[in-house]
Structures are given as C-alpha cells and as structure tokens.
Short mmCIF file of N, CA and C and ligand atoms in Angstrom, two decimals:
data_model
loop_
_atom_site.label_atom_id
_atom_site.label_comp_id
_atom_site.label_asym_id
_atom_site.label_seq_id
_atom_site.Cartn_x
_atom_site.Cartn_y
_atom_site.Cartn_z
N MET A 1 15.66 13.46 -10.73
CA MET A 1 14.95 14.55 -11.34
C MET A 1 14.91 15.81 -10.44
N ASP A 2 15.29 16.89 -10.94
CA ASP A 2 15.40 18.21 -10.20
C ASP A 2 14.08 18.89 -10.39
N LEU A 3 13.99 20.13 -9.79
CA LEU A 3 12.75 20.89 -9.92
C LEU A 3 12.47 21.33 -11.34
N ASN A 4 13.39 21.72 -12.06
CA ASN A 4 13.18 22.13 -13.42
C ASN A 4 12.76 21.04 -14.31
N GLN A 5 13.30 19.84 -14.18
CA GLN A 5 12.86 18.64 -14.91
C GLN A 5 11.49 18.39 -14.58
N ALA A 6 11.03 18.41 -13.20
CA ALA A 6 9.67 18.09 -12.93
C ALA A 6 8.71 19.03 -13.47
N ILE A 7 9.01 20.37 -13.49
CA ILE A 7 8.11 21.37 -14.08
C ILE A 7 8.15 21.19 -15.49
N HIS A 8 9.03 20.69 -16.17
CA HIS A 8 9.14 20.48 -17.63
C HIS A 8 8.22 19.31 -17.98
N VAL A 9 8.22 18.33 -17.10
CA VAL A 9 7.31 17.16 -17.36
C VAL A 9 5.72 17.61 -17.17
N LEU A 10 5.56 18.47 -16.15
CA LEU A 10 4.27 19.06 -16.01
C LEU A 10 3.80 19.80 -17.18
N LYS A 11 4.64 20.69 -17.71
CA LYS A 11 4.30 21.62 -18.83
C LYS A 11 4.04 20.85 -20.19
N SER A 12 5.00 19.91 -20.33
CA SER A 12 4.97 19.04 -21.60
C SER A 12 3.70 18.08 -21.68
N ASN A 13 3.06 17.96 -20.46
CA ASN A 13 1.97 17.16 -20.49
C ASN A 13 0.66 18.08 -20.49
N GLY A 14 0.93 19.39 -20.68
CA GLY A 14 -0.29 20.26 -20.77
C GLY A 14 -0.81 20.75 -19.47
N TYR A 15 -0.15 20.51 -18.38
CA TYR A 15 -0.60 21.03 -17.16
C TYR A 15 0.00 22.40 -16.68
N LYS A 16 -0.69 23.17 -16.19
CA LYS A 16 -0.32 24.56 -15.81
C LYS A 16 0.86 24.54 -14.75
N HIS A 17 1.75 25.44 -14.92
CA HIS A 17 2.78 25.62 -13.96
C HIS A 17 2.32 26.69 -12.90
N THR A 18 1.95 26.35 -11.81
CA THR A 18 1.53 27.37 -10.81
C THR A 18 2.44 27.45 -9.71
N ASP A 19 2.41 28.56 -8.86
CA ASP A 19 3.28 28.64 -7.74
C ASP A 19 3.17 27.57 -6.82
N LYS A 20 1.91 27.07 -6.62
CA LYS A 20 1.55 26.10 -5.62
C LYS A 20 2.17 24.79 -6.00
N ARG A 21 1.97 24.42 -7.37
CA ARG A 21 2.50 23.27 -7.83
C ARG A 21 4.17 23.15 -7.70
N GLU A 22 4.65 24.36 -8.03
CA GLU A 22 6.20 24.43 -7.95
C GLU A 22 6.60 24.31 -6.43
N ASP A 23 5.89 24.84 -5.48
CA ASP A 23 6.20 24.78 -4.10
C ASP A 23 5.94 23.32 -3.65
N ILE A 24 4.99 22.60 -4.05
CA ILE A 24 4.84 21.22 -3.71
C ILE A 24 6.13 20.43 -4.23
N LEU A 25 6.36 20.68 -5.45
CA LEU A 25 7.52 19.83 -6.11
C LEU A 25 8.75 20.22 -5.39
N ARG A 26 8.99 21.55 -4.98
CA ARG A 26 10.21 21.88 -4.30
C ARG A 26 10.41 21.12 -3.06
N ILE A 27 9.32 20.91 -2.28
CA ILE A 27 9.52 20.22 -1.01
C ILE A 27 10.07 18.80 -1.25
N PHE A 28 9.55 18.11 -2.40
CA PHE A 28 10.05 16.81 -2.68
C PHE A 28 11.53 16.77 -3.23
N THR A 29 11.87 17.88 -4.06
CA THR A 29 13.29 17.75 -4.60
C THR A 29 14.35 18.18 -3.40
N GLU A 30 13.78 18.76 -2.37
CA GLU A 30 14.70 19.16 -1.25
C GLU A 30 14.65 18.14 -0.14
N ASN A 31 13.74 17.06 -0.31
CA ASN A 31 13.62 16.20 0.81
C ASN A 31 13.89 14.81 0.22
N LYS A 32 14.91 14.03 0.69
CA LYS A 32 15.09 12.79 0.28
C LYS A 32 14.38 11.82 1.17
N GLY A 33 13.18 11.40 0.72
CA GLY A 33 12.55 10.36 1.57
C GLY A 33 10.91 10.48 1.36
N TYR A 34 10.18 9.69 2.00
CA TYR A 34 8.80 9.65 1.72
C TYR A 34 8.00 10.75 2.67
N LEU A 35 7.05 11.36 2.11
CA LEU A 35 6.32 12.27 2.75
C LEU A 35 4.70 12.11 2.46
N THR A 36 3.84 12.37 3.41
CA THR A 36 2.49 12.19 3.23
C THR A 36 1.88 13.50 2.78
N ALA A 37 0.67 13.63 2.35
CA ALA A 37 -0.11 14.81 1.96
C ALA A 37 -0.15 15.63 3.06
N ARG A 38 -0.35 15.02 4.27
CA ARG A 38 -0.36 15.86 5.48
C ARG A 38 0.90 16.64 5.71
N ASP A 39 2.06 15.92 5.50
CA ASP A 39 3.34 16.59 5.68
C ASP A 39 3.51 17.82 4.78
N VAL A 40 3.08 17.58 3.51
CA VAL A 40 3.16 18.72 2.54
C VAL A 40 2.25 19.83 2.86
N LEU A 41 1.07 19.43 3.35
CA LEU A 41 0.19 20.52 3.74
C LEU A 41 0.76 21.40 4.91
N ARG A 42 1.32 20.68 5.92
CA ARG A 42 1.90 21.33 7.12
C ARG A 42 2.88 22.28 6.74
N GLN A 43 3.79 21.97 5.60
CA GLN A 43 4.83 22.92 5.21
C GLN A 43 4.36 24.06 4.33
N LEU A 44 3.16 23.98 3.75
CA LEU A 44 2.71 25.02 2.84
C LEU A 44 1.48 25.85 3.43
N LYS A 45 0.93 25.35 4.49
CA LYS A 45 -0.36 26.06 4.93
C LYS A 45 -0.23 27.34 5.45
N ASP A 46 0.97 27.72 5.89
CA ASP A 46 1.16 29.17 6.33
C ASP A 46 1.27 30.11 5.12
N HIS A 47 1.81 29.62 4.03
CA HIS A 47 2.07 30.36 2.88
C HIS A 47 0.70 30.50 2.02
N TYR A 48 0.02 29.50 2.06
CA TYR A 48 -1.35 29.51 1.20
C TYR A 48 -2.47 29.35 2.17
N SER A 49 -3.14 30.39 2.65
CA SER A 49 -4.23 30.17 3.48
C SER A 49 -5.43 29.60 2.77
N GLY A 50 -6.05 28.66 3.36
CA GLY A 50 -7.23 27.92 2.77
C GLY A 50 -6.78 26.73 1.92
N LEU A 51 -5.52 26.50 1.90
CA LEU A 51 -5.03 25.43 1.10
C LEU A 51 -5.48 24.14 1.73
N SER A 52 -6.20 23.23 0.88
CA SER A 52 -6.82 22.04 1.54
C SER A 52 -6.13 20.79 1.28
N PHE A 53 -6.33 19.86 2.11
CA PHE A 53 -5.75 18.49 2.03
C PHE A 53 -6.07 17.92 0.54
N ASP A 54 -7.30 18.11 0.12
CA ASP A 54 -7.81 17.68 -1.16
C ASP A 54 -6.88 18.22 -2.32
N THR A 55 -6.60 19.45 -2.29
CA THR A 55 -5.80 20.02 -3.35
C THR A 55 -4.49 19.46 -3.36
N ILE A 56 -3.92 19.29 -2.11
CA ILE A 56 -2.59 18.63 -2.08
C ILE A 56 -2.58 17.19 -2.61
N TYR A 57 -3.48 16.45 -2.23
CA TYR A 57 -3.74 15.06 -2.54
C TYR A 57 -3.95 14.95 -4.10
N ARG A 58 -4.71 15.78 -4.63
CA ARG A 58 -5.01 15.73 -6.11
C ARG A 58 -3.73 16.02 -6.89
N ASN A 59 -2.91 16.98 -6.34
CA ASN A 59 -1.75 17.29 -7.12
C ASN A 59 -0.66 16.16 -7.04
N LEU A 60 -0.68 15.55 -5.78
CA LEU A 60 0.23 14.55 -5.65
C LEU A 60 -0.16 13.30 -6.47
N SER A 61 -1.34 13.08 -6.59
CA SER A 61 -1.80 11.96 -7.49
C SER A 61 -1.47 12.15 -8.95
N LEU A 62 -1.64 13.47 -9.37
CA LEU A 62 -1.22 13.95 -10.67
C LEU A 62 0.15 13.57 -10.86
N PHE A 63 1.06 14.12 -9.90
CA PHE A 63 2.57 13.96 -10.09
C PHE A 63 2.91 12.44 -10.24
N VAL A 64 2.22 11.55 -9.55
CA VAL A 64 2.45 10.13 -9.61
C VAL A 64 2.14 9.56 -11.07
N GLN A 65 0.88 10.11 -11.42
CA GLN A 65 0.41 9.72 -12.80
C GLN A 65 1.47 10.25 -13.89
N LEU A 66 2.10 11.41 -13.59
CA LEU A 66 3.04 11.89 -14.69
C LEU A 66 4.50 11.20 -14.50
N GLY A 67 4.57 10.39 -13.58
CA GLY A 67 5.95 9.80 -13.37
C GLY A 67 6.96 10.64 -12.61
N ILE A 68 6.50 11.83 -11.93
CA ILE A 68 7.42 12.66 -11.15
C ILE A 68 7.63 12.13 -9.77
N LEU A 69 6.58 11.64 -9.21
CA LEU A 69 6.68 11.03 -7.92
C LEU A 69 6.24 9.59 -7.98
N GLU A 70 6.66 8.76 -6.92
CA GLU A 70 6.27 7.48 -6.68
C GLU A 70 5.54 7.36 -5.40
N GLU A 71 4.62 6.47 -5.29
CA GLU A 71 3.87 6.35 -4.11
C GLU A 71 4.01 4.92 -3.44
N THR A 72 3.73 4.92 -2.21
CA THR A 72 3.67 3.66 -1.55
C THR A 72 2.93 3.77 -0.25
N GLU A 73 2.45 2.67 0.36
CA GLU A 73 1.62 2.96 1.52
C GLU A 73 2.25 2.10 2.74
N PHE A 74 2.32 2.85 3.80
CA PHE A 74 2.75 2.21 5.10
C PHE A 74 2.20 2.98 6.20
N LYS A 75 2.02 2.40 7.24
CA LYS A 75 1.35 2.85 8.50
C LYS A 75 -0.14 3.36 8.13
N GLY A 76 -0.66 2.70 7.17
CA GLY A 76 -2.00 3.03 6.72
C GLY A 76 -2.22 4.28 6.05
N GLU A 77 -1.07 4.84 5.51
CA GLU A 77 -1.23 6.18 4.72
C GLU A 77 -0.26 6.12 3.49
N LYS A 78 -0.84 6.90 2.56
CA LYS A 78 -0.04 7.02 1.33
C LYS A 78 1.11 7.85 1.51
N HIS A 79 2.26 7.47 0.98
CA HIS A 79 3.51 8.32 1.11
C HIS A 79 4.08 8.49 -0.33
N TYR A 80 4.73 9.67 -0.48
CA TYR A 80 5.22 10.06 -1.76
C TYR A 80 6.69 10.40 -1.68
N GLN A 81 7.41 10.10 -2.79
CA GLN A 81 8.70 10.73 -2.88
C GLN A 81 9.07 10.88 -4.35
N LEU A 82 10.15 11.53 -4.70
CA LEU A 82 10.41 11.77 -6.07
C LEU A 82 10.83 10.34 -6.62
N LYS A 83 10.44 10.13 -7.84
CA LYS A 83 10.70 8.89 -8.52
C LYS A 83 12.22 8.64 -8.75
N CYS A 84 12.62 7.50 -8.39
CA CYS A 84 14.13 7.22 -8.62
C CYS A 84 14.32 7.11 -10.08
N GLU A 85 15.63 7.69 -10.43
CA GLU A 85 16.05 7.69 -11.79
C GLU A 85 15.99 6.18 -12.39
N ASP A 86 16.50 5.20 -11.54
CA ASP A 86 16.49 3.86 -11.87
C ASP A 86 14.99 3.42 -11.69
N ASN A 87 14.45 2.89 -12.72
CA ASN A 87 13.08 2.48 -12.66
C ASN A 87 12.90 1.22 -11.73
N HIS A 88 14.03 0.50 -11.69
CA HIS A 88 13.94 -0.81 -10.87
C HIS A 88 14.82 -0.48 -9.64
N CYS A 89 14.16 -0.06 -8.56
CA CYS A 89 14.85 0.31 -7.44
C CYS A 89 14.09 0.00 -6.15
N HIS A 90 14.80 -0.73 -5.36
CA HIS A 90 14.12 -1.25 -3.96
C HIS A 90 14.71 -0.26 -2.79
N HIS A 91 13.92 -0.10 -1.84
CA HIS A 91 14.33 0.85 -0.71
C HIS A 91 14.09 0.27 0.62
N LEU A 92 15.09 0.73 1.56
CA LEU A 92 14.87 0.70 2.97
C LEU A 92 13.99 1.93 3.34
N ILE A 93 13.01 1.79 4.07
CA ILE A 93 12.22 2.92 4.45
C ILE A 93 12.16 3.16 5.93
N CYS A 94 12.49 4.37 6.46
CA CYS A 94 12.25 4.60 7.87
C CYS A 94 10.86 4.99 8.18
N VAL A 95 10.15 4.11 9.03
CA VAL A 95 8.68 4.31 9.22
C VAL A 95 8.53 5.49 10.23
N SER A 96 9.68 6.07 10.85
CA SER A 96 9.42 7.16 11.70
C SER A 96 9.46 8.45 10.87
N CYS A 97 10.51 8.72 10.09
CA CYS A 97 10.82 10.00 9.43
C CYS A 97 10.57 9.90 7.91
N GLY A 98 10.44 8.59 7.34
CA GLY A 98 10.19 8.47 5.88
C GLY A 98 11.38 8.57 5.13
N ALA A 99 12.62 8.64 5.70
CA ALA A 99 13.89 8.55 5.03
C ALA A 99 13.96 7.26 4.30
N THR A 100 14.64 7.33 2.97
CA THR A 100 14.78 6.09 2.21
C THR A 100 16.21 5.90 1.75
N LYS A 101 16.49 4.65 1.57
CA LYS A 101 17.89 4.36 1.18
C LYS A 101 17.73 3.29 0.15
N ASP A 102 18.46 3.47 -1.04
CA ASP A 102 18.40 2.48 -2.09
C ASP A 102 18.98 1.14 -1.61
N ILE A 103 18.41 0.01 -2.06
CA ILE A 103 19.05 -1.38 -1.78
C ILE A 103 19.69 -1.69 -3.07
N ASP A 104 20.89 -2.08 -3.10
CA ASP A 104 21.69 -2.42 -4.35
C ASP A 104 21.07 -3.75 -4.99
N VAL A 105 20.58 -4.56 -4.16
CA VAL A 105 20.26 -5.91 -4.65
C VAL A 105 18.81 -6.11 -4.84
N CYS A 106 18.40 -6.99 -5.83
CA CYS A 106 17.09 -7.28 -6.02
C CYS A 106 16.78 -8.75 -5.54
N PRO A 107 15.99 -8.92 -4.49
CA PRO A 107 15.92 -10.25 -3.89
C PRO A 107 15.05 -11.21 -4.83
N PHE A 108 14.40 -10.54 -5.77
CA PHE A 108 13.57 -11.25 -6.69
C PHE A 108 14.23 -12.25 -7.55
N GLU A 109 13.94 -13.41 -7.45
CA GLU A 109 14.64 -14.45 -8.37
C GLU A 109 13.93 -14.68 -9.73
N GLU A 110 14.73 -14.43 -10.73
CA GLU A 110 14.21 -14.70 -12.12
C GLU A 110 13.53 -16.11 -12.20
N GLN A 111 14.34 -17.03 -11.55
CA GLN A 111 13.92 -18.39 -11.55
C GLN A 111 12.46 -18.52 -11.18
N LEU A 112 12.01 -17.85 -10.20
CA LEU A 112 10.58 -17.82 -9.74
C LEU A 112 9.67 -17.55 -10.94
N ALA A 113 10.07 -16.45 -11.75
CA ALA A 113 9.27 -16.24 -12.85
C ALA A 113 9.06 -17.39 -13.86
N ARG A 114 10.21 -17.97 -14.06
CA ARG A 114 10.34 -19.15 -15.04
C ARG A 114 9.68 -20.45 -14.59
N SER A 115 9.66 -20.60 -13.29
CA SER A 115 9.07 -21.93 -12.75
C SER A 115 7.56 -21.68 -12.48
N ASN A 116 7.06 -20.58 -12.71
CA ASN A 116 5.63 -20.39 -12.59
C ASN A 116 5.08 -19.95 -14.06
N ASP A 117 3.95 -20.44 -14.28
CA ASP A 117 3.29 -20.14 -15.58
C ASP A 117 2.56 -18.86 -15.38
N PHE A 118 3.38 -17.76 -15.41
CA PHE A 118 2.80 -16.51 -15.05
C PHE A 118 3.69 -15.46 -15.83
N LYS A 119 3.04 -14.48 -16.50
CA LYS A 119 3.80 -13.41 -17.17
C LYS A 119 3.94 -12.30 -16.18
N ILE A 120 5.19 -12.14 -15.62
CA ILE A 120 5.41 -11.06 -14.64
C ILE A 120 5.70 -9.73 -15.30
N THR A 121 4.92 -8.64 -14.91
CA THR A 121 5.18 -7.36 -15.51
C THR A 121 5.91 -6.50 -14.55
N GLY A 122 6.08 -6.77 -13.33
CA GLY A 122 6.58 -5.88 -12.27
C GLY A 122 6.59 -6.55 -10.87
N HIS A 123 7.31 -6.06 -10.03
CA HIS A 123 7.30 -6.50 -8.68
C HIS A 123 7.62 -5.41 -7.76
N LYS A 124 7.34 -5.63 -6.45
CA LYS A 124 7.48 -4.68 -5.49
C LYS A 124 8.21 -5.27 -4.22
N PHE A 125 9.21 -4.62 -3.69
CA PHE A 125 9.85 -5.05 -2.39
C PHE A 125 10.32 -3.89 -1.73
N GLU A 126 9.87 -3.75 -0.45
CA GLU A 126 10.39 -2.58 0.38
C GLU A 126 10.67 -3.24 1.89
N VAL A 127 11.67 -2.56 2.41
CA VAL A 127 11.90 -2.96 3.70
C VAL A 127 11.73 -1.76 4.82
N TYR A 128 10.95 -1.98 5.76
CA TYR A 128 10.54 -1.10 6.70
C TYR A 128 11.39 -1.13 8.04
N GLY A 129 11.79 -0.01 8.63
CA GLY A 129 12.49 0.02 9.93
C GLY A 129 12.80 1.42 10.37
N TYR A 130 13.80 1.50 11.10
CA TYR A 130 14.27 2.84 11.68
C TYR A 130 15.65 3.19 11.11
N CYS A 131 15.73 4.38 10.68
CA CYS A 131 17.06 4.83 10.16
C CYS A 131 17.93 5.19 11.34
N PRO A 132 19.19 5.38 11.14
CA PRO A 132 20.15 5.56 12.29
C PRO A 132 19.69 6.87 13.21
N ALA A 133 19.16 7.90 12.56
CA ALA A 133 18.68 9.08 13.32
C ALA A 133 17.44 8.77 14.23
N CYS A 134 16.75 7.86 13.88
CA CYS A 134 15.38 7.56 14.57
C CYS A 134 15.55 6.33 15.45
N GLN A 135 16.57 5.65 15.55
CA GLN A 135 16.82 4.40 16.31
C GLN A 135 16.76 4.78 17.85
ZN1 ZN B 201 14.27 8.05 10.27
ZN1 ZN B 202 15.75 4.44 -5.39
ZN1 ZN B 203 13.72 -6.07 -7.95
#
C-alpha cells in the first residue's frame, strides 16, 4: 500500500483527509518496519506544536481498524507498520530498530488444526531478534 492508496481507504470510509493524517501515513509508507506512537510523535512534534500522544494513538488505532496498518506488541509497547499486501505473512522483527523481514514459510501445521476439534480462524507467529545493523 502506498500513501495514495492509504488516503483513498481513509476517504472511502468517510474519514477526513487532514495534513496530520497524511503526515502520519507518510512516515509509515517511507519506513519499512514497526514504529510506536512515541516514534511517530517524535517525528511530527516539531511540525505540529501541541500534538499529543493521544491524537497519534487514536489515529493509529483508526488506521489499524481500516486495515491500513497492522499492530503487534513487543517490549511491552504497541508497534505499528503498514499492513502487508499478503494477508498471511509472518515476520522477523528487530527489537532494537523495529525493522521487519518477511518469512517465506509458515510453521503452522494444517495437521494441527485437523487433529484438534477446534475451528481455527487465524494464527500469529513472529520471531524477535536483532537485524544485521543492530547486532
Ligand atoms: Zn535493527
Ligand atoms: Zn510481511
Ligand atoms: Zn502462517
């Protein structure tokens, strides 16, 4: 998803396209990896005086709800990145800088679903560590 597509999703769901929202989205389209609300605030606070953590957080939650961003939690904090085109995608995540890399394989065994009397609707698998730059 690029910036224009993200803005299109926003508008087609009846949400206003504001400079602030565009700037938040731009940070994610220009950064490949996970960021926290705090990271976003740090990048925008000089441009928007009085911008609060709450405003950022509310917008990030909205973008997740609209399927523009995906969220996960590590190091006790929520992290956000652009949602992968492929809905079924697993990642290596750098816990230092938030960089992510797609994992081509899915370790989840279909067998497991069949051998348990459970209707599985989804699953999550993430690997944490340090990227080459942070090692
Ligand atoms: Zn890193
Ligand atoms: Zn991915
Ligand atoms: Zn999988």
